[in-house]
Amino acid sequence: MQNLNYGVVGNCRSAALISEKGSIEWFCFPDFDSPSIFSKLLDVEKGGEFGFEVSEKYSITQKYVENTNILSTLFTSDEGSFEVIDFMPRYKLDDVNHYLPPEIYRYIKLLSGKPTFRVNYNPKMKYAAKEATHHIGKRFIKSQSIDDPLDCVYLYTSIQYALILGKKEIALENDQFILLSNNQKLINIDIERVSLEYNRTKIYWLNWVNRSKKFKTHNAIIARSMLVLKLMSFHPTGAVLAALTTSIPETIGEVRNWDYRFCWLRDASMSIETLMDMGHYGAARRFMTFIKGILKSKEDKFQIMYGIRGERILYEEELPHLSGYENSKPVRIGNAAYYQKQNDVYGYLMNVIYQYYKFFPGTLDEIEDIWEVVRNIIRAVIADWENPDNGIWEIRNSDKHFVFSKVMCWVTLDRGVKIAQLLNLKEYAKKWKKEADRIKKDILGNGWNEQMQSFTQTYHETDLDASLLLMEEYGFISGTDERYKKTVQAIKKELFYKGLMYRYINADDFGRLSSSFTICTFWLIRALYVTGDTDEALEIFNKIVGYSNHLGLYSEDLDFETKRQLGNFPQAYSHLALINTATLFTDERHLSQFIRP
């Protein structure tokens, strides 16, 4: 049984998943959405990896360099010990520009004795569809697709090339390094340069974390989750990825396995809002630039998701040559969900835009640019809110009147009203307030089931949905409102199972769900907290904190029985929810978090 015991290193351009034994088993190069060059994650036999092989005498442990996205894997035995420090360079060149090259360093530090190991360097190009051939130059090993010399990477190292390519035993007598780069380097790479890049990158992450809000309790898990969210932002455009992987299934052997290396407006908006709340505004500024960039004209309509450069068409295809994660097929790249209609996405986005106007509106031209985005969103919601959609869970082939979609349409209008008031545009505020009231009346009249004493997943039906727990968080209804309290209890009774939450239990187009969507349990914790069940909320929180992997990272889903991690990894949704929930139980809670805008 595989498990998602991976560390992640990256530089906001791409990222690598490194196993608990120090092997890179997923790495898309040079960007997050590029074809992989190591993909053992999705095919143990064919996928390719880049690791260190040691004898059974060695014990292997792993940890992050504290408050950084630099990973340390420690190999220890009686004959000696060494540490592999993995990082992708990221640091500021000046007040505006960052250095984030497409490359990964493996800094091998001798700690004691004379340890031995072999390097398993086995790149497989284009999602393992192409074998790599190796060409030795004076300064590097060039690895390229067997039939495409332009599809190549460069390996720089202080170790003899023949020892690496021949998988020969290496006796470590002093510090060594391996650098894998997408580009041919124009500067000399030696151990001093590696040390410099390491320290610059370390200082960057330490400074970034230092600018965050601090908490007396749970500060370490909050900081780790913030570092994960930051890592998943694509610096060149400001887009935020949902996850770093594709096709890790929600349940082993089933077909719910999608490509998450894209920017969902929902996930990205929630991630940005969380980072803003923790004191990081730079990511929000870049995200606003991304939003402006995807609207080329006032006639452009929003999609639920985009490529990380703003691409609108995300063709979905299958890769039959890969066996899949634990033989869970198909392996997919691209995502056909881009054409779906999900009216809830507007609410998250407008909520972030409201925070933008409230805290750092920028120059007059920026304010006007974003105002055009606001009006575009409002027009779309007014035109669509009365129509059915696919809902928050992207249920394919099922258009219904999802209650939470309607709630987020109300959020869109409500935040639009507040933005108009900030800009002293009273006529817009008045007109949009009237429409917001219409939406709220419609939800209260059609979404509440008097017999069940609960809001329901869709109008005039009886199924429940975990997303309804967010009605309070977005200000639609108070945590003291009896209708909300009863809804929380009804959802907990029906969807809470073995310490974790179902999204819903009614069958969808792929059948009945069989794993827990991690974020939903965090939603329940908050709902219990704000309705007064604080002890139970804390009890559930303390348990789910223990279900992370060995480095404190979370995927999309958890198995109800074993609590093993499933789904794409790491998942932005899960980490932003952990942050927001953990802050409920800190000593210095900011009361403003309960005063919704």
XYZ file of C-alpha atoms in Angstrom:
597
model
C 0.000 0.000 0.000
C 1.355 3.379 -1.013
C 0.826 6.306 1.293
C 1.232 9.992 0.684
C 4.246 10.354 2.969
C 5.854 12.982 0.813
C 7.536 16.255 1.490
C 7.156 19.104 -0.973
C 9.774 21.627 -2.043
C 9.231 24.387 -4.580
C 9.735 28.011 -5.501
C 6.331 29.210 -6.755
C 7.156 28.089 -10.269
C 7.222 24.327 -9.854
C 7.468 21.830 -7.022
C 8.765 18.313 -6.347
C 7.258 15.579 -4.208
C 9.988 13.772 -2.272
C 9.283 10.455 -0.558
C 10.094 9.768 3.067
C 13.158 7.891 1.793
C 14.432 10.936 -0.082
C 13.379 10.022 -3.622
C 11.837 12.590 -5.991
C 8.791 10.714 -7.290
C 6.784 13.541 -8.839
C 8.280 16.551 -10.547
C 6.784 18.581 -13.381
C 9.420 20.661 -15.121
C 9.926 23.564 -15.655
C 6.469 24.682 -14.403
C 3.707 23.242 -12.219
C 1.669 22.157 -15.243
C 4.555 20.965 -17.424
C 4.902 17.253 -18.244
C 6.553 15.301 -15.446
C 10.134 14.076 -15.657
C 9.738 11.889 -12.542
C 6.367 10.215 -12.035
C 6.876 7.089 -9.941
C 3.922 8.421 -7.953
C 1.663 7.335 -10.829
C 3.541 4.266 -12.019
C 5.992 2.464 -9.756
C 7.609 0.551 -12.605
C 7.648 3.051 -15.488
C 7.420 6.445 -13.858
C 11.050 7.244 -13.049
C 12.566 8.701 -9.881
C 15.603 10.471 -8.487
C 16.732 9.113 -5.148
C 19.461 7.709 -2.933
C 19.797 3.998 -2.320
C 21.364 2.844 0.935
C 21.715 -0.520 2.662
C 19.217 -1.810 5.195
C 21.616 -0.714 7.940
C 20.479 2.876 7.473
C 17.580 4.514 9.234
C 15.951 7.389 7.363
C 14.129 10.316 8.928
C 12.777 13.472 7.399
C 11.829 16.971 8.490
C 11.546 20.487 7.157
C 14.153 23.071 8.018
C 12.010 24.999 10.477
C 9.811 27.724 8.969
C 10.989 27.050 5.419
C 10.058 25.026 2.347
C 13.461 23.309 2.494
C 13.387 19.573 3.187
C 15.972 17.567 5.102
C 16.279 13.780 4.784
C 18.706 12.205 7.271
C 20.432 8.871 6.570
C 22.081 7.296 9.627
C 23.996 4.057 10.206
C 26.973 2.706 12.151
C 29.278 3.453 9.211
C 28.264 7.109 9.115
C 25.487 9.580 8.468
C 24.611 12.189 5.893
C 21.837 14.653 5.196
C 20.211 15.459 1.860
C 18.870 19.010 1.802
C 16.417 19.599 -1.032
C 15.346 23.056 -2.150
C 14.374 25.100 -5.164
C 15.914 28.585 -5.097
C 13.613 31.479 -4.294
C 14.670 34.875 -3.010
C 14.344 38.573 -3.720
C 16.762 40.302 -6.077
C 15.411 43.748 -5.181
C 12.147 45.275 -3.962
C 10.285 44.078 -7.052
C 12.021 41.092 -8.656
C 12.397 37.536 -7.409
C 14.817 34.802 -8.438
C 12.968 31.531 -9.016
C 14.800 29.464 -11.646
C 13.508 26.088 -12.863
C 15.972 23.964 -10.893
C 16.269 21.839 -7.787
C 19.319 21.412 -5.555
C 20.203 18.256 -3.647
C 22.815 19.352 -1.111
C 24.505 16.269 0.368
C 26.099 17.071 3.726
C 28.477 14.688 5.470
C 27.626 14.479 9.176
C 29.803 11.646 10.476
C 31.900 8.648 9.467
C 32.118 7.465 5.880
C 28.586 6.674 4.726
C 27.901 5.028 1.380
C 25.020 5.286 -1.064
C 24.065 4.978 -4.719
C 22.271 7.614 -6.772
C 19.218 6.407 -8.663
C 18.837 9.031 -11.376
C 16.155 7.836 -13.778
C 14.274 10.636 -15.561
C 11.350 9.668 -17.801
C 10.238 12.482 -20.058
C 6.714 13.599 -20.991
C 4.837 11.771 -18.219
C 7.082 8.715 -18.691
C 6.030 8.336 -22.308
C 9.622 8.909 -23.450
C 12.845 7.256 -22.319
C 15.800 9.540 -21.614
C 19.271 9.245 -23.052
C 22.278 10.728 -21.258
C 25.080 12.731 -22.892
C 28.143 13.659 -20.862
C 29.577 17.130 -21.370
C 32.459 18.889 -19.667
C 30.269 20.546 -17.026
C 27.049 18.543 -16.973
C 25.092 15.466 -17.910
C 22.427 16.297 -20.468
C 19.365 14.023 -20.277
C 16.963 14.245 -23.188
C 14.028 12.469 -24.764
C 15.205 9.744 -27.054
C 13.581 11.414 -30.070
C 13.543 15.085 -29.057
C 16.844 16.833 -28.210
C 14.984 19.977 -27.114
C 13.162 18.058 -24.387
C 16.068 17.936 -21.989
C 17.392 18.715 -18.507
C 20.921 19.339 -17.213
C 22.502 17.625 -14.225
C 25.399 19.441 -12.520
C 27.210 17.621 -9.749
C 30.426 17.395 -7.759
C 30.166 13.580 -7.933
C 31.826 11.682 -10.772
C 29.384 11.306 -13.637
C 30.181 7.628 -14.103
C 29.267 6.870 -10.487
C 25.830 8.419 -10.965
C 24.975 7.003 -14.383
C 26.362 3.590 -13.447
C 24.562 3.538 -10.063
C 27.923 2.797 -8.441
C 28.510 2.922 -4.719
C 29.692 6.326 -3.519
C 31.688 6.730 -0.303
C 30.961 10.185 1.078
C 34.101 11.887 2.392
C 32.999 15.523 2.151
C 29.957 17.582 1.180
C 28.662 17.048 -2.355
C 25.842 18.410 -4.472
C 23.572 17.592 -7.379
C 21.734 20.305 -9.289
C 19.018 19.453 -11.801
C 18.242 22.408 -14.052
C 15.903 22.942 -16.961
C 18.443 25.376 -18.416
C 22.138 25.237 -19.129
C 23.806 27.277 -16.384
C 25.857 30.299 -17.390
C 27.723 30.479 -14.079
C 30.045 28.010 -12.426
C 28.276 25.648 -10.029
C 30.351 24.483 -7.084
C 29.761 23.706 -3.416
C 30.217 27.359 -2.453
C 27.526 28.426 -4.913
C 25.210 25.716 -3.598
C 25.723 26.921 -0.045
C 24.992 30.499 -1.113
C 21.755 29.494 -2.895
C 20.731 27.457 0.127
C 21.254 30.298 2.573
C 19.545 32.865 0.355
C 16.524 30.578 -0.007
C 16.465 29.774 3.696
C 16.538 33.466 4.626
C 13.738 34.206 2.162
C 11.396 31.653 3.760
C 12.345 32.643 7.305
C 11.581 36.272 6.521
C 8.297 35.320 4.867
C 7.128 33.364 7.894
C 8.318 36.111 10.222
C 5.869 38.523 8.562
C 2.963 36.239 9.484
C 0.698 36.560 12.493
C 1.968 34.552 15.444
C -0.026 32.405 17.859
C 0.819 30.910 21.240
C -0.848 27.606 20.362
C -0.852 25.704 17.064
C 1.629 28.185 15.576
C 3.776 25.444 14.015
C 0.928 23.759 12.129
C -0.443 27.128 11.021
C 2.985 28.186 9.723
C 3.468 24.907 7.848
C 0.077 25.225 6.181
C 0.792 28.825 5.198
C 4.079 27.742 3.633
C 2.182 25.109 1.643
C -0.340 27.674 0.387
C 2.447 30.054 -0.590
C 4.278 27.254 -2.402
C 1.196 26.598 -4.540
C 1.012 30.094 -6.010
C 2.387 30.539 -9.529
C 4.476 33.661 -9.136
C 4.598 34.768 -12.808
C 0.809 35.299 -12.977
C -0.547 35.180 -9.416
C -2.638 32.053 -10.058
C -3.066 29.610 -7.156
C -3.173 25.853 -7.774
C -5.697 23.537 -6.150
C -2.998 20.853 -5.723
C 0.369 19.873 -7.168
C -0.595 16.490 -8.597
C -2.948 14.756 -10.960
C -4.906 11.518 -10.743
C -4.385 10.515 -7.124
C -7.801 8.919 -6.538
C -10.310 9.793 -3.854
C -10.735 6.040 -3.337
C -8.242 3.358 -4.396
C -9.352 1.552 -7.533
C -12.077 4.044 -8.438
C -12.194 6.652 -11.198
C -12.576 9.872 -9.174
C -9.095 11.059 -10.032
C -8.610 14.441 -11.659
C -5.852 16.830 -12.622
C -5.699 19.600 -9.999
C -2.762 21.602 -11.372
C -5.050 24.465 -12.324
C -6.480 27.593 -10.762
C -10.037 27.151 -9.513
C -11.402 30.573 -8.651
C -13.054 29.069 -5.576
C -9.944 27.409 -4.130
C -7.674 30.285 -5.094
C -9.948 32.950 -3.620
C -10.244 31.080 -0.333
C -6.462 30.556 -0.209
C -5.790 34.220 -0.879
C -8.285 35.315 1.762
C -6.562 33.065 4.301
C -3.098 34.398 3.434
C -4.417 37.956 3.728
C -5.867 37.194 7.138
C -2.442 35.918 8.189
C -0.772 39.155 7.070
C 0.395 38.347 3.524
C -0.924 40.833 0.984
C 1.569 40.346 -1.851
C -0.110 37.147 -3.036
C -3.451 38.939 -3.073
C -2.075 41.729 -5.234
C -0.741 39.206 -7.740
C -4.028 37.313 -7.706
C -5.913 40.513 -8.530
C -3.565 40.949 -11.482
C -4.417 37.405 -12.566
C -8.149 38.138 -12.330
C -7.785 41.264 -14.442
C -5.739 39.287 -16.950
C -8.347 36.580 -17.550
C -10.913 39.199 -18.572
C -9.667 40.417 -21.908
C -12.818 42.414 -22.543
C -15.983 43.435 -20.718
C -17.856 40.746 -22.641
C -15.693 37.909 -21.325
C -17.461 35.511 -18.980
C -15.917 33.895 -15.938
C -15.146 30.184 -15.888
C -14.875 28.159 -12.697
C -11.203 27.439 -13.406
C -8.281 28.445 -15.618
C -4.802 27.366 -16.522
C -2.105 28.961 -14.398
C -1.367 31.468 -17.176
C -5.051 32.224 -17.660
C -5.737 29.557 -20.297
C -9.447 29.040 -20.841
C -9.524 25.662 -22.614
C -8.153 22.810 -20.500
C -8.441 19.732 -22.671
C -8.795 16.557 -20.636
C -7.076 13.420 -21.882
C -6.024 10.061 -20.490
C -2.531 8.566 -20.337
C -3.109 4.819 -20.810
C 0.604 3.946 -20.593
C 0.637 4.791 -16.866
C -0.795 2.263 -14.396
C -1.994 4.952 -11.993
C -1.627 5.446 -8.266
C -1.995 1.923 -6.843
C -3.357 0.902 -10.241
C -6.207 3.403 -10.069
C -6.976 4.332 -13.650
C -7.344 6.429 -15.652
C -4.442 8.828 -15.286
C -5.664 12.182 -16.603
C -4.094 15.443 -17.655
C -6.202 18.511 -18.282
C -9.633 18.943 -16.747
C -12.955 19.037 -18.578
C -14.661 20.682 -15.596
C -13.633 24.093 -16.944
C -16.885 24.336 -18.906
C -19.122 23.607 -15.912
C -21.435 26.172 -14.424
C -20.874 26.730 -10.712
C -22.480 29.891 -9.469
C -20.852 29.689 -6.036
C -17.423 30.705 -7.396
C -18.460 34.327 -7.769
C -19.066 34.708 -4.046
C -15.569 33.667 -2.970
C -14.022 35.903 -5.587
C -16.115 38.940 -4.672
C -15.319 38.410 -1.005
C -11.588 38.647 -1.800
C -12.138 41.709 -3.980
C -13.967 43.362 -1.091
C -10.968 42.688 1.160
C -8.743 44.143 -1.570
C -10.730 47.390 -1.675
C -10.923 47.530 2.091
C -7.224 47.084 2.854
C -5.125 48.078 -0.168
C -7.112 49.451 -3.110
C -4.023 50.693 -4.980
C -3.861 53.511 -7.496
C -6.877 55.101 -9.163
C -6.400 53.139 -12.385
C -6.164 49.877 -10.409
C -9.344 50.758 -8.511
C -11.122 51.422 -11.782
C -9.809 48.222 -13.360
C -11.082 46.109 -10.470
C -14.400 48.002 -10.471
C -14.946 46.771 -14.023
C -14.332 43.231 -12.769
C -16.861 43.807 -9.980
C -19.531 44.983 -12.378
C -18.810 42.067 -14.709
C -19.280 39.574 -11.867
C -22.472 41.238 -10.642
C -23.952 41.175 -14.139
C -23.184 37.453 -14.418
C -24.776 36.634 -11.071
C -27.922 38.683 -11.671
C -28.340 36.872 -14.983
C -27.687 33.363 -13.588
C -28.631 33.029 -9.936
C -32.177 31.838 -10.617
C -30.889 29.043 -12.869
C -29.611 25.594 -11.795
C -25.888 24.788 -11.796
C -23.449 21.926 -11.039
C -22.814 23.016 -7.452
C -19.687 23.337 -5.358
C -18.734 19.670 -5.814
C -18.682 19.848 -9.612
C -21.270 17.103 -9.996
C -21.101 16.324 -13.678
C -24.321 15.893 -15.645
C -26.474 17.187 -12.798
C -27.848 20.738 -12.948
C -29.950 21.551 -9.893
C -30.848 24.468 -7.645
C -28.059 23.945 -5.104
C -28.723 25.940 -1.947
C -25.098 26.788 -1.313
C -24.673 28.103 -4.845
C -27.579 30.454 -4.162
C -26.007 31.500 -0.847
C -22.764 32.415 -2.583
C -24.720 34.379 -5.183
C -26.122 36.350 -2.254
C -22.550 36.813 -0.974
C -21.601 38.206 -4.383
C -24.299 40.846 -4.282
C -23.759 41.591 -0.589
C -20.041 42.240 -1.049
C -20.783 44.189 -4.228
C -23.018 46.467 -2.181
C -20.245 47.027 0.350
C -17.719 47.782 -2.393
C -20.108 50.299 -3.969
C -20.562 51.926 -0.556
C -16.785 52.167 -0.094
C -16.569 53.911 -3.459
C -19.554 56.141 -2.611
C -21.557 54.766 -5.550
C -24.918 54.835 -3.836
C -27.087 54.005 -6.832
C -25.225 50.751 -7.467
C -25.405 49.890 -3.764
C -29.157 50.474 -3.676
C -29.854 48.458 -6.829
C -27.654 45.529 -5.811
C -29.036 45.480 -2.258
C -32.495 44.979 -3.692
C -31.282 41.979 -5.728
C -29.415 40.534 -2.728
C -32.625 40.674 -0.699
C -34.466 38.829 -3.487
C -31.885 36.044 -3.424
C -32.018 35.713 0.358
C -35.812 35.538 0.359
C -35.695 32.859 -2.336
C -33.229 30.738 -0.341
C -35.129 31.002 2.905
C -38.346 30.114 1.123
C -37.071 27.198 -0.978
C -33.916 25.934 0.725
C -35.338 25.380 4.194
C -37.186 22.099 4.782
C -39.685 22.648 7.569
C -40.328 18.949 8.085
C -36.615 18.147 8.375
C -35.869 21.356 10.284
C -32.799 21.921 8.152
C -31.536 23.593 5.028
C -31.003 21.007 2.276
C -28.549 20.412 -0.529
C -30.987 21.476 -3.252
C -34.373 23.143 -3.410
C -37.366 20.999 -2.416
C -35.320 17.834 -1.775
C -34.162 16.083 1.394
C -30.439 15.433 0.864
C -27.947 17.222 3.102
C -24.621 18.773 2.147
C -21.564 19.775 4.193
C -21.230 23.033 2.247
C -24.290 24.341 4.111
C -22.056 24.649 7.179
C -20.465 27.690 5.485
C -23.701 29.702 5.520
C -22.656 31.304 8.795
C -19.026 31.895 7.888
C -19.986 33.998 4.869
C -22.508 36.026 6.830
C -25.712 34.697 5.292
C -27.065 33.601 8.655
C -25.988 34.023 12.278
C -24.460 31.235 14.317
C -27.149 31.927 16.937
C -30.005 31.496 14.447
C -32.002 28.386 15.346
C -32.278 27.397 11.687
C -28.499 27.304 11.397
C -28.061 25.440 14.681
C -30.571 22.799 13.620
C -28.924 22.498 10.208
C -25.532 21.909 11.843
C -26.931 19.158 14.034
C -28.809 17.530 11.141
C -25.679 17.532 8.978
C -23.548 16.144 11.800
C -26.063 13.356 12.442
C -26.195 12.309 8.786
C -22.723 13.059 7.399
C -20.316 12.657 10.345
C -18.874 9.129 10.315
C -15.975 7.693 12.309
C -14.608 11.121 13.142
C -14.756 12.472 9.576
C -17.276 14.120 7.281
C -18.896 13.075 4.041
C -19.504 15.886 1.549
C -22.923 14.316 0.950
C -24.173 10.729 0.910
C -26.634 10.748 -1.957
C -25.257 9.041 -5.071
C -23.892 11.251 -7.832
C -22.852 10.492 -11.403
C -20.030 8.209 -10.142
C -22.022 6.468 -7.419
C -21.762 6.889 -3.656
C -18.739 8.554 -2.059
C -16.470 6.295 -0.015
C -13.897 8.708 1.430
C -13.993 11.903 3.457
C -13.273 15.272 1.872
C -10.858 16.669 4.456
C -12.034 20.268 4.384
C -15.584 19.259 5.373
C -14.454 18.049 8.790
C -12.802 21.416 9.382
C -16.079 23.110 8.380
C -17.934 21.036 10.958
C -15.436 22.016 13.649
C -16.038 25.702 12.999
C -19.816 25.237 12.843
C -19.830 23.462 16.197
C -17.607 26.162 17.652
C -19.766 29.109 16.603
C -22.971 27.386 17.709
C -21.568 26.835 21.205
C -20.307 23.226 21.118
C -16.714 24.306 21.694
C -15.539 21.226 23.599
C -16.716 18.851 20.891
C -15.204 21.108 18.230
C -11.818 20.983 19.956
C -12.014 17.213 20.387
C -12.608 16.657 16.664
C -9.895 19.177 15.779
C -7.294 17.445 17.932
C -8.044 14.147 16.193
C -7.879 15.419 12.618
C -4.588 17.190 13.309
C -3.189 13.708 13.914
C -4.256 12.511 10.467
C -1.680 14.567 8.553
C 1.320 12.846 7.031
C 4.682 12.691 8.798
C 5.455 16.316 7.861
C 2.104 17.878 8.686
C 0.808 17.877 5.098
C -2.710 17.027 3.935
C -4.162 15.695 0.728
C -7.721 16.166 -0.495
C -9.347 13.163 1.205
C -9.031 10.780 4.127
C -10.108 7.146 4.318
C -12.827 6.705 6.927
C -11.424 3.421 8.219
C -7.638 3.751 8.087
C -7.374 7.561 7.995
C -4.809 7.232 5.193
C -4.479 10.191 2.860
C -6.106 10.044 -0.552
C -6.744 12.458 -3.396
C -4.429 15.034 -4.895
C -1.613 16.332 -2.734
C -0.973 18.650 -1.073
C -4.423 20.187 -1.215
C -4.850 23.946 -0.823
C -8.425 23.471 0.397
C -7.317 21.275 3.300
C -4.525 23.571 4.447
C -6.489 26.812 4.296
C -9.233 25.146 6.337
C -6.703 23.899 8.881
C -5.370 27.434 9.315
C -8.820 28.970 9.706
C -9.881 26.295 12.171
C -6.679 26.278 14.230
C -7.012 30.000 14.876
C -10.300 29.311 16.690
C -8.357 27.607 19.457
C -5.477 30.038 19.922
C -5.095 32.229 22.972
C -5.000 35.450 20.998
C -7.956 34.921 18.658
C -8.785 38.002 16.663
C -12.394 38.759 17.530
C -12.772 40.437 14.157
C -12.852 37.002 12.519
C -16.364 36.547 13.909
C -17.545 39.952 12.720
C -18.334 39.124 9.142
C -18.272 41.948 6.578
